[in-house]
Each structure stands twice: as structure tokens, then as C-alpha cells.
Coordinates of C-alpha atoms in Angstrom, one line a residue:
L39 CA 111.7 -9.6 -19.1
S40 CA 114.4 -11.8 -20.5
M41 CA 114.9 -12.3 -24.3
C42 CA 114.4 -16.1 -23.8
S43 CA 111.0 -15.5 -22.2
K44 CA 109.9 -13.2 -25.0
L45 CA 111.1 -15.6 -27.6
C46 CA 109.3 -18.6 -26.0
Y47 CA 106.2 -16.5 -25.6
A48 CA 106.4 -15.5 -29.3
I49 CA 107.0 -19.1 -30.5
G50 CA 103.8 -20.2 -28.6
G51 CA 101.7 -18.0 -30.9
A52 CA 103.2 -19.3 -34.1
P53 CA 101.3 -22.6 -34.4
N54 CA 97.9 -20.9 -34.4
Q55 CA 99.1 -18.7 -37.2
V56 CA 100.6 -21.6 -39.1
A57 CA 97.3 -23.4 -39.2
G58 CA 95.3 -20.2 -39.6
S59 CA 97.4 -19.1 -42.6
A60 CA 97.0 -22.4 -44.4
A61 CA 93.3 -22.2 -43.9
S62 CA 93.1 -18.5 -44.9
F63 CA 94.9 -18.9 -48.2
F64 CA 93.9 -22.4 -49.2
L65 CA 90.6 -23.5 -47.6
Q66 CA 88.4 -21.7 -50.0
I67 CA 90.1 -23.1 -53.1
Y68 CA 90.2 -26.5 -51.5
L69 CA 86.5 -26.5 -50.9
L70 CA 85.8 -25.4 -54.4
D71 CA 88.3 -27.3 -56.5
I72 CA 89.1 -30.4 -54.4
A73 CA 86.0 -31.1 -52.4
H74 CA 83.8 -29.8 -55.3
I75 CA 81.2 -28.1 -53.1
T76 CA 79.3 -25.1 -54.6
P77 CA 80.5 -21.6 -53.8
F78 CA 77.3 -21.0 -51.9
H79 CA 78.0 -24.0 -49.6
A80 CA 81.6 -22.9 -49.3
S81 CA 80.5 -19.4 -48.2
L82 CA 78.3 -21.1 -45.5
V83 CA 81.3 -23.2 -44.3
L84 CA 83.6 -20.1 -44.2
F85 CA 81.1 -17.7 -42.6
I86 CA 79.6 -20.1 -40.0
G87 CA 83.0 -21.4 -39.1
K88 CA 84.3 -17.8 -38.4
A89 CA 81.0 -17.0 -36.7
S90 CA 81.4 -20.0 -34.4
G91 CA 84.9 -18.9 -33.4
A92 CA 83.6 -15.4 -32.8
V93 CA 80.7 -16.5 -30.6
T94 CA 83.2 -18.6 -28.6
D95 CA 85.3 -15.5 -27.8
P96 CA 82.9 -14.0 -25.2
V97 CA 82.1 -17.4 -23.8
A98 CA 85.8 -18.2 -23.5
G99 CA 86.4 -14.8 -21.8
F100 CA 83.6 -15.5 -19.3
F101 CA 84.9 -18.9 -18.2
I102 CA 88.5 -17.8 -18.2
S103 CA 87.7 -14.8 -16.1
K104 CA 86.1 -17.2 -13.6
S105 CA 89.2 -19.4 -13.5
R106 CA 91.2 -19.8 -10.3
W107 CA 94.9 -19.5 -10.1
T108 CA 96.8 -22.8 -10.4
K109 CA 100.5 -23.8 -10.1
I110 CA 101.0 -23.1 -13.8
G111 CA 98.8 -19.9 -13.8
R112 CA 95.3 -19.0 -14.6
L113 CA 95.6 -18.8 -18.4
M114 CA 98.1 -21.5 -19.3
P115 CA 95.8 -24.5 -18.4
W116 CA 93.4 -23.3 -21.1
V117 CA 96.1 -23.1 -23.7
L118 CA 97.3 -26.7 -22.9
A119 CA 93.8 -28.3 -22.6
C120 CA 92.5 -27.2 -26.0
T121 CA 95.7 -28.0 -28.0
P122 CA 95.2 -31.8 -28.7
F123 CA 91.5 -31.2 -29.8
T124 CA 92.6 -28.3 -32.0
I125 CA 95.1 -30.5 -33.8
I126 CA 92.5 -33.3 -34.4
S127 CA 89.9 -30.9 -35.8
Y128 CA 92.4 -29.2 -38.1
F129 CA 93.5 -32.6 -39.5
F130 CA 90.0 -33.7 -40.3
M131 CA 89.1 -30.3 -41.8
W132 CA 91.3 -31.2 -44.8
Y133 CA 90.0 -34.8 -45.1
L134 CA 87.9 -35.7 -48.1
P135 CA 85.1 -38.0 -46.8
P136 CA 84.1 -40.9 -49.1
F137 CA 80.4 -39.8 -49.1
V138 CA 79.2 -36.8 -51.2
S139 CA 75.8 -35.9 -49.8
G140 CA 77.0 -35.0 -46.3
R141 CA 80.3 -33.4 -47.3
V142 CA 79.1 -29.9 -46.6
A143 CA 78.1 -30.9 -43.1
W144 CA 81.5 -32.6 -42.6
Y145 CA 83.5 -29.5 -43.4
L146 CA 81.1 -27.2 -41.5
T147 CA 81.5 -29.3 -38.4
F148 CA 85.2 -29.5 -38.3
H149 CA 85.7 -25.9 -39.5
C150 CA 83.5 -24.7 -36.6
L151 CA 85.3 -27.0 -34.1
F152 CA 88.7 -25.7 -35.3
Q153 CA 87.7 -22.0 -35.1
A154 CA 86.1 -22.5 -31.7
L155 CA 89.2 -24.3 -30.3
T156 CA 91.6 -21.8 -31.7
T157 CA 89.6 -19.2 -29.9
L158 CA 90.0 -21.0 -26.6
F159 CA 93.7 -20.8 -27.3
Q160 CA 93.9 -17.3 -28.7
V161 CA 92.0 -15.5 -25.9
P162 CA 94.2 -16.7 -22.9
Y163 CA 97.4 -16.6 -25.0
S164 CA 96.9 -13.0 -26.1
A165 CA 95.7 -11.9 -22.7
L166 CA 98.9 -13.4 -21.3
T167 CA 100.7 -10.3 -22.6
M168 CA 99.4 -8.4 -19.6
F169 CA 100.8 -10.9 -17.1
L170 CA 104.4 -11.1 -18.4
S171 CA 105.6 -7.7 -17.1
T172 CA 104.4 -4.5 -15.6
D173 CA 106.5 -2.3 -17.9
Q174 CA 105.0 -0.9 -21.1
K175 CA 108.2 -1.2 -23.0
D176 CA 108.6 -4.9 -22.0
R177 CA 105.0 -5.6 -23.1
D178 CA 105.5 -3.7 -26.4
S179 CA 108.8 -5.6 -27.0
A180 CA 107.1 -8.9 -26.2
T181 CA 104.3 -8.0 -28.6
A182 CA 106.8 -7.2 -31.3
Y183 CA 108.5 -10.6 -30.7
R184 CA 105.1 -12.3 -30.8
M185 CA 104.1 -10.6 -34.0
T186 CA 107.4 -11.4 -35.7
M187 CA 107.0 -15.1 -34.8
E188 CA 103.3 -15.1 -35.7
M189 CA 104.1 -13.6 -39.1
L190 CA 106.9 -16.2 -39.4
G191 CA 104.3 -18.8 -38.5
T192 CA 102.0 -17.4 -41.2
L193 CA 104.8 -17.6 -43.6
I194 CA 105.6 -21.2 -42.6
G195 CA 102.0 -22.2 -42.9
A196 CA 101.4 -20.7 -46.3
A197 CA 104.8 -21.8 -47.6
L198 CA 104.4 -25.4 -46.4
Q199 CA 100.9 -25.6 -47.6
G200 CA 101.6 -23.9 -50.9
Q201 CA 104.7 -26.0 -51.7
I202 CA 103.0 -29.3 -50.7
V203 CA 99.6 -28.7 -52.4
A204 CA 100.7 -26.8 -55.5
S205 CA 100.7 -29.9 -57.6
A206 CA 97.0 -30.5 -56.6
H207 CA 96.0 -27.4 -58.5
V208 CA 98.1 -28.0 -61.7
S209 CA 96.0 -29.4 -64.5
P210 CA 98.1 -30.4 -67.5
H211 CA 95.4 -29.8 -70.1
C212 CA 94.9 -26.3 -68.7
T213 CA 98.6 -25.3 -68.5
V214 CA 99.7 -26.9 -71.8
N215 CA 96.9 -25.7 -74.0
P216 CA 94.5 -23.6 -72.1
S217 CA 92.9 -22.0 -75.2
A218 CA 91.7 -25.4 -76.4
N219 CA 89.6 -25.9 -73.3
I220 CA 88.0 -22.5 -73.0
T221 CA 84.8 -23.4 -74.8
D222 CA 84.3 -27.1 -73.9
S223 CA 85.2 -26.6 -70.3
W224 CA 82.1 -24.7 -69.6
H225 CA 80.0 -27.8 -70.2
G226 CA 82.5 -30.3 -68.7
T227 CA 82.0 -32.2 -65.5
A228 CA 84.6 -31.7 -62.8
S229 CA 86.6 -34.8 -62.1
I230 CA 86.5 -36.3 -58.6
P231 CA 89.9 -37.2 -57.2
D232 CA 90.6 -40.8 -56.6
P233 CA 91.5 -41.4 -52.9
S234 CA 93.5 -44.5 -53.8
D235 CA 96.0 -42.5 -55.9
P236 CA 99.1 -41.9 -53.8
L237 CA 99.5 -38.5 -55.5
S238 CA 95.8 -37.5 -55.5
P239 CA 94.9 -34.0 -54.3
Q240 CA 93.2 -35.5 -51.2
V241 CA 96.4 -37.3 -50.2
I242 CA 98.5 -34.3 -50.8
Y243 CA 96.3 -32.1 -48.6
M244 CA 96.3 -34.7 -45.8
I245 CA 100.2 -34.8 -45.9
A246 CA 100.2 -31.0 -45.5
A247 CA 97.7 -31.2 -42.6
G248 CA 99.9 -33.7 -40.8
V249 CA 103.0 -31.6 -41.2
I250 CA 101.3 -28.5 -39.8
A251 CA 99.8 -30.5 -36.9
G252 CA 103.3 -31.5 -35.9
V253 CA 104.5 -27.8 -36.0
Y254 CA 101.5 -26.9 -33.8
L255 CA 102.4 -29.4 -31.1
L256 CA 106.1 -28.3 -31.1
G257 CA 105.2 -24.6 -30.6
I258 CA 102.9 -25.3 -27.6
I259 CA 105.6 -27.3 -25.9
V260 CA 108.0 -24.4 -26.2
L261 CA 105.4 -22.0 -24.8
F262 CA 104.7 -24.2 -21.7
L263 CA 108.3 -24.8 -20.9
G264 CA 109.6 -21.2 -21.5
V265 CA 107.0 -18.9 -20.1
K266 CA 106.0 -18.2 -16.5
E267 CA 102.7 -16.5 -16.0
R268 CA 102.5 -13.9 -13.2
D269 CA 99.5 -12.8 -11.2
D270 CA 97.8 -9.4 -11.7
P271 CA 100.6 -6.9 -10.6
Y272 CA 98.2 -4.1 -9.9
A273 CA 95.5 -5.9 -8.0
L274 CA 95.1 -5.4 -4.2
N275 CA 93.9 -8.2 -1.9
S276 CA 90.7 -6.2 -1.4
D277 CA 90.0 -5.8 -5.1
R278 CA 87.1 -7.9 -6.6
A279 CA 86.9 -9.4 -10.1
I280 CA 84.6 -7.5 -12.4
P281 CA 81.6 -9.6 -13.3
F282 CA 81.8 -10.6 -16.9
C283 CA 78.6 -9.0 -18.1
K284 CA 79.3 -5.8 -16.2
G285 CA 82.9 -5.7 -17.6
L286 CA 81.6 -6.3 -21.1
A287 CA 79.2 -3.4 -20.8
L288 CA 82.0 -1.2 -19.5
T289 CA 84.3 -2.1 -22.3
M290 CA 81.7 -1.3 -24.9
K291 CA 81.4 2.2 -23.4
H292 CA 85.1 2.8 -23.2
G293 CA 85.8 5.3 -26.0
P294 CA 89.4 4.3 -26.9
Y295 CA 88.4 0.6 -27.2
V296 CA 85.4 1.3 -29.3
K297 CA 87.4 3.4 -31.8
L298 CA 90.3 0.9 -31.9
T299 CA 88.0 -2.1 -32.5
A300 CA 85.9 -0.3 -35.1
S301 CA 88.9 0.7 -37.1
F302 CA 90.7 -2.6 -37.1
L303 CA 87.5 -4.5 -37.6
L304 CA 87.3 -2.9 -41.1
I305 CA 91.0 -3.3 -41.7
S306 CA 91.2 -6.9 -40.7
T307 CA 88.2 -7.7 -43.0
A308 CA 90.1 -6.2 -45.9
V309 CA 93.2 -8.3 -45.1
Q310 CA 91.1 -11.4 -44.8
L311 CA 89.5 -10.7 -48.2
E312 CA 93.0 -10.3 -49.7
Q313 CA 94.2 -13.6 -48.1
G314 CA 91.0 -15.6 -48.9
N315 CA 90.8 -14.6 -52.6
F316 CA 94.5 -14.1 -53.6
V317 CA 95.1 -17.7 -54.7
L318 CA 91.8 -17.8 -56.6
F319 CA 92.7 -14.4 -58.2
C320 CA 96.2 -15.6 -59.3
T321 CA 94.8 -18.9 -60.6
H322 CA 91.7 -17.7 -62.5
A323 CA 92.0 -14.0 -63.1
A324 CA 95.7 -13.1 -63.5
G325 CA 97.1 -16.0 -65.4
L326 CA 99.6 -16.8 -62.6
R327 CA 98.5 -20.3 -61.9
N328 CA 102.0 -21.6 -61.7
H329 CA 103.3 -18.7 -59.5
F330 CA 100.7 -18.4 -56.7
Q331 CA 102.7 -20.3 -54.1
Y332 CA 105.8 -18.1 -54.7
L333 CA 103.7 -14.9 -54.5
V334 CA 102.2 -16.0 -51.2
V335 CA 105.7 -16.7 -49.8
T336 CA 106.8 -13.2 -51.1
I337 CA 104.0 -11.5 -49.2
L338 CA 104.8 -13.3 -46.0
V339 CA 108.6 -13.0 -46.2
S340 CA 108.1 -9.2 -46.7
A341 CA 105.7 -9.2 -43.7
V342 CA 108.1 -11.1 -41.4
L343 CA 111.1 -8.9 -42.3
S344 CA 109.2 -5.7 -41.8
V345 CA 107.8 -6.3 -38.3
P346 CA 111.1 -5.0 -36.6
F347 CA 111.0 -2.0 -38.9
W348 CA 107.4 -1.2 -37.8
Q349 CA 108.3 -1.7 -34.2
K350 CA 111.1 0.9 -34.5
F351 CA 108.9 3.2 -36.5
L352 CA 106.1 3.2 -33.9
Q353 CA 108.5 3.7 -31.1
R354 CA 109.9 6.8 -32.8
F355 CA 106.9 8.3 -34.5
G356 CA 104.0 6.9 -32.5
K357 CA 101.5 4.1 -33.1
K358 CA 98.9 6.2 -34.9
C359 CA 101.4 7.5 -37.3
A360 CA 102.6 4.0 -38.1
A361 CA 99.0 3.1 -39.3
C362 CA 99.7 5.0 -42.5
G363 CA 101.7 2.0 -43.7
I364 CA 98.5 0.0 -43.9
S365 CA 97.3 2.1 -46.9
W366 CA 100.4 1.3 -49.0
M367 CA 98.8 -1.8 -50.4
I368 CA 95.9 0.0 -52.0
P369 CA 97.5 1.6 -55.1
F370 CA 99.6 -1.4 -55.8
A371 CA 96.7 -3.9 -55.5
V372 CA 94.7 -1.7 -57.9
M373 CA 97.6 -1.8 -60.4
L374 CA 97.8 -5.6 -60.2
V375 CA 94.1 -5.8 -60.9
T376 CA 94.3 -3.5 -63.9
I377 CA 97.7 -4.8 -65.2
P378 CA 98.2 -8.5 -64.3
N379 CA 101.9 -8.6 -65.0
L380 CA 104.2 -11.2 -63.4
I381 CA 107.0 -8.7 -62.3
L382 CA 104.3 -6.3 -61.0
A383 CA 102.7 -9.1 -59.1
Y384 CA 105.9 -9.8 -57.2
F385 CA 106.3 -6.1 -56.4
V386 CA 102.7 -5.9 -55.3
A387 CA 103.2 -9.0 -53.1
F388 CA 106.2 -7.3 -51.4
I389 CA 104.4 -4.0 -50.7
S390 CA 101.3 -6.0 -49.5
G391 CA 103.5 -7.8 -47.0
L392 CA 104.7 -4.5 -45.5
S393 CA 101.1 -3.3 -45.1
I394 CA 99.9 -6.6 -43.6
A395 CA 102.7 -6.6 -41.0
A396 CA 101.6 -3.1 -39.9
S397 CA 97.9 -4.1 -39.8
L398 CA 98.7 -7.1 -37.6
L399 CA 101.3 -5.5 -35.3
L400 CA 99.4 -2.3 -34.5
P401 CA 96.2 -3.5 -32.9
W402 CA 97.9 -5.9 -30.6
S403 CA 100.4 -3.2 -29.6
M404 CA 97.7 -0.7 -29.0
L405 CA 95.3 -2.9 -27.1
P406 CA 97.5 -3.1 -23.9
D407 CA 97.4 0.7 -23.9
V408 CA 93.6 0.6 -23.9
V409 CA 93.6 -1.9 -21.1
D410 CA 95.9 0.3 -19.0
N411 CA 93.7 3.3 -19.7
F412 CA 90.7 1.3 -18.5
R413 CA 92.6 0.1 -15.4
L414 CA 93.3 3.7 -14.5
Q415 CA 89.7 4.7 -14.7
N416 CA 88.6 1.6 -12.8
P417 CA 91.4 1.1 -10.2
H418 CA 89.6 -1.3 -7.8
G419 CA 88.5 -4.0 -10.3
K420 CA 90.5 -6.9 -11.7
G421 CA 90.0 -9.7 -14.3
H422 CA 89.1 -7.3 -17.1
E423 CA 92.0 -8.2 -19.4
T424 CA 90.4 -11.4 -20.8
I425 CA 87.2 -9.4 -21.5
F426 CA 89.0 -6.9 -23.6
Y427 CA 90.9 -9.5 -25.6
S428 CA 88.0 -11.9 -26.0
S429 CA 85.6 -9.2 -27.3
Y430 CA 88.3 -7.8 -29.6
V431 CA 88.9 -11.2 -31.2
F432 CA 85.1 -11.7 -31.4
F433 CA 84.6 -8.6 -33.5
T434 CA 87.5 -9.2 -35.8
K435 CA 86.5 -12.8 -36.4
M436 CA 82.9 -11.9 -37.0
S437 CA 83.8 -9.2 -39.5
A438 CA 86.2 -11.6 -41.3
G439 CA 83.5 -14.3 -41.4
I440 CA 81.0 -11.8 -42.9
G441 CA 83.6 -10.7 -45.5
L442 CA 84.6 -14.2 -46.6
G443 CA 80.9 -15.3 -46.7
I444 CA 80.0 -12.3 -48.9
S445 CA 83.0 -13.0 -51.2
A446 CA 82.2 -16.7 -51.7
S447 CA 78.5 -15.8 -52.2
G448 CA 79.6 -13.2 -54.8
L449 CA 81.5 -16.0 -56.7
E450 CA 78.4 -18.1 -56.6
F451 CA 76.3 -15.2 -58.0
A452 CA 78.9 -14.6 -60.7
G453 CA 78.8 -18.2 -61.8
Y454 CA 82.0 -19.8 -60.5
K455 CA 82.4 -23.4 -61.6
P456 CA 85.0 -25.7 -60.0
G457 CA 87.4 -27.8 -61.9
I458 CA 87.4 -25.9 -65.2
C459 CA 90.3 -24.2 -67.0
R460 CA 88.9 -20.8 -67.4
Q461 CA 86.1 -19.0 -65.5
S462 CA 83.6 -16.6 -67.0
D463 CA 84.2 -12.8 -67.3
N464 CA 81.8 -12.2 -64.5
V465 CA 83.9 -14.4 -62.1
I466 CA 87.1 -12.7 -63.1
L467 CA 85.5 -9.2 -62.5
T468 CA 84.3 -10.4 -59.1
L469 CA 87.8 -11.6 -58.1
K470 CA 89.3 -8.3 -59.2
L471 CA 86.8 -6.4 -57.1
L472 CA 87.5 -8.6 -54.1
I473 CA 91.2 -8.1 -54.4
G474 CA 91.2 -4.4 -55.3
A475 CA 88.2 -2.1 -54.8
V476 CA 86.6 -3.7 -51.7
P477 CA 89.7 -3.9 -49.5
A478 CA 90.7 -0.4 -50.5
I479 CA 87.4 1.0 -49.3
L480 CA 87.5 -0.9 -46.0
I481 CA 91.1 0.2 -45.3
L482 CA 90.3 3.8 -45.9
L483 CA 87.2 3.7 -43.7
G484 CA 89.2 2.0 -40.9
L485 CA 92.0 4.6 -41.1
F486 CA 89.5 7.4 -41.0
I487 CA 88.0 6.0 -37.7
L488 CA 91.5 5.6 -36.3
L489 CA 92.1 9.4 -36.6
F490 CA 89.7 9.8 -33.6
Y491 CA 91.6 7.3 -31.4
P492 CA 92.4 9.4 -28.3
I493 CA 95.5 7.6 -26.8
T494 CA 98.6 9.5 -27.8
E495 CA 102.3 8.8 -26.9
E496 CA 102.1 11.6 -24.2
S497 CA 98.9 10.1 -22.7
R498 CA 100.6 6.7 -22.6
R499 CA 103.5 8.1 -20.6
E500 CA 101.0 9.8 -18.2
T501 CA 99.1 6.5 -17.8
K502 CA 102.3 4.6 -17.1
L503 CA 103.3 7.0 -14.3
A504 CA 99.9 6.9 -12.8
L505 CA 99.8 3.1 -12.8
E506 CA 103.3 2.9 -11.2
E507 CA 102.0 5.1 -8.4
L508 CA 99.0 2.9 -8.0
R509 CA 101.1 -0.2 -7.9

């Protein structure tokens, strides 16, 4: 597999991460402080949106598994077809409608559309890994390229969004003299942005959405022009495609897949909680209102630069051993919660980036091993790859939606009020728990489950030899 093919494949995954990163870091604070909907309604938008994307996963897997081979492949047509609609739904997800009463329904509709359409992209794109090469090292290398570019896409999305919209969250009367507004602000009414103002928060967010939509289109063009999809290299002419429902039942009984999914379901929920609440925490709980965009960039630069390190680490010491790096963020996040210091915040951001890179690289590097293991046990079936990938994305999205819904509901229960200078002590405590204690517990539980994951480096080599013999 040539370096050019790996690079084009990796660039194709970046746009989804650019848009997803901007939404992960900024959608919750946008809904609360710009759109001025209640935390409860924001939790509904976040949870139902994630749930709609999760529900779309098995549906997408079903229809993709039924797709016929075309001149450009079986998976590539799905990637191309959903792209323009994804861009449109993303753009309107950041638009502030002139009406107020139906605003929640507006954001719910376009967030659900965006999540569902990104799923229709993500399932065939991630399953494409299995149809690039028959060699495990090639696939691992392509996955490392992909995760590096996806982390770079996450960085670009958060950096673009953060730099463009930072001014939308700067309130002069809060930054110049915050103590003078602590008491009165509890009873104040949040101001509604004026759409006619060229520098209004609404206009600023629309500019950011347009820029990211352009990046999205460019990445998909590179993917289409630079990647050639190959047919199933292990399938015989006599092999029959596994029916979707039967294949789904088999995957749910496959021990390595169940353990891998359960482990990273918890870990990905922890990462989503960190991403979704980090900007709110910096703004309202840590006194870092003017630094959050730089802290987000620090996290993502650290993650991008550390992906090659983790790839080398897992090649030398094994994939299960590399999972220990995910736990690095726990003590430092707790330190940031207890000692909100600016220098410490940047150090915590750097360490968190290392852990996030490991948490994103490992499951996508381990999932092809699980698919190969399943193929060895079911040698005369084909078409199961999209079932594995769609159901994995389903579980991770559902868990992330539940986590974000609970976090936003927790802010509602604690008494979060949009548009004020300082939140109550209950809100600050809730944000500290959502950044520190809750992710730490979820990560530790996920790593404990991963201890029982049965595929080792030795078994991977045995599977490779057996599949080569089969081929």
C-alpha cells in the first residue's frame, strides 16, 4: 500500500473530525450562551442528536451490506452521496433562527440530521480499512495515518472554531470588573444577540460554519481521487454474504468484540465528557475565560504529535500495553479541578492530549484484529465488516449521547443560567465533577474490562498466517 494511498485515505477522514470537533467543544456552550435555550433542552438536543446517529449505524450497516459492487467500489458511493447533505445540515446547525418558540426544534432537527449523515459517512469510510490491503501491517499503518489526520482534523476544527468564535464569548463587563456583577447578574436577563450586527455572535458562528464546510468538501475530494477500493480479498466465489441480522447476532456473541466494545464504550464516554464540558469549565469554573481556545489547541496539538509515538509503542509493546496511556489524564485532571492554575492548566492540556490520542488510536487499530479473528472462525461468510464497524460506532455514539445528556441535565439541576458573569457554586461543583471524577471512574472501569481482551500479539500473528493460508 503506497504512502500516497495511505495519506489520501487519512485525509478523507479529517473533515468528519473537523466538524465533529467543533460541535463537541462548542455546541453545548453555543446552545446555552448564544441560542439561550435551557440546559434541559440543550441536553435533549445533544442526547437525541447522538442517539439518532447511533440508531443510524445499524441501519447504515444493513443497507451498505446489501450494496452491489460498482465501478468506484461498494463503500465509496455512500461516502460521496451523503457529503453535500452533511455540509448543509452542519451549516444550519449553527444558524440562529429569528423565531424563539421553535428554536429547540430547529437545533434538534439539524443536529439529528448531521449526526445521522455523518454516520452514513463514517461506517463505510471506517470499514474501507479492510479493503485497502490484505496485510495487517499495511492496515495498521493506514490506521495510524488515518488517526494522525483525524486528530489533525480535530485540531483544525477546534482551532478554527475557537479562534473565530472566541470573541462571541467575551463579555467586557465580565472581564473588566467581574466582581461588580456577581450579585446583580443572578437576577439579570440574558441579552439576545442582534442578527444585524456584523460582529454579533450569530454572524461569527455562521462564518466559522462556512469555513469548516469548505474544509469538509476539500477532504472528500482528496479521498475520492486518491483511494481505490478493493473487493473482499478472502472471499471465494461460492461464499455467501452473511444476512445482517444473523451477522449482528454473531458479532454480539463474539467474545473479543464484546470486551473491546464494552471497554472503549466507557472510555469514549469519558473523552466526550471532557470535550463537551472543557470550555464551560474554563469559562465558568476555572477563571480561564480568555484562555480556553488556546487550551483546546494545546490538547489537540499534543494529541496530533503523539499519534506516531503511540503507533511505535503499540508495535513494540503490544496494543493492550499501550492502553495504559489512556489513564495518564486522570491525576492531572483532578489536579486542575482542585488547583485551577493557568500554568497547570496548560500542562494538564498537554497530558490530556497524549491520553486522548491513545484512546482514539487503539480501538480503531484493534477492531481489524477482531474482524480477522471472526473471519477465521467463520471462513465461508462475507460482508461482515460493515456490521462490525456500524455496531461499534452505534455503541460509542449511544454512550456519548447518554453521557452528554446527563451532563447537561446535571447543569440544569445545578441551576446553570446562560449569559451571566458568574455561575452558582453548585454549577461550579458540577463542572468539576464532570471534568474530574466522572471521567476518571469511567476510564478505570474501561481499562479493567480491557484486561480480559483475549487477542494478544502472538494470537494476531497466528491469525495472520491462518488467513494467508485461507487466501
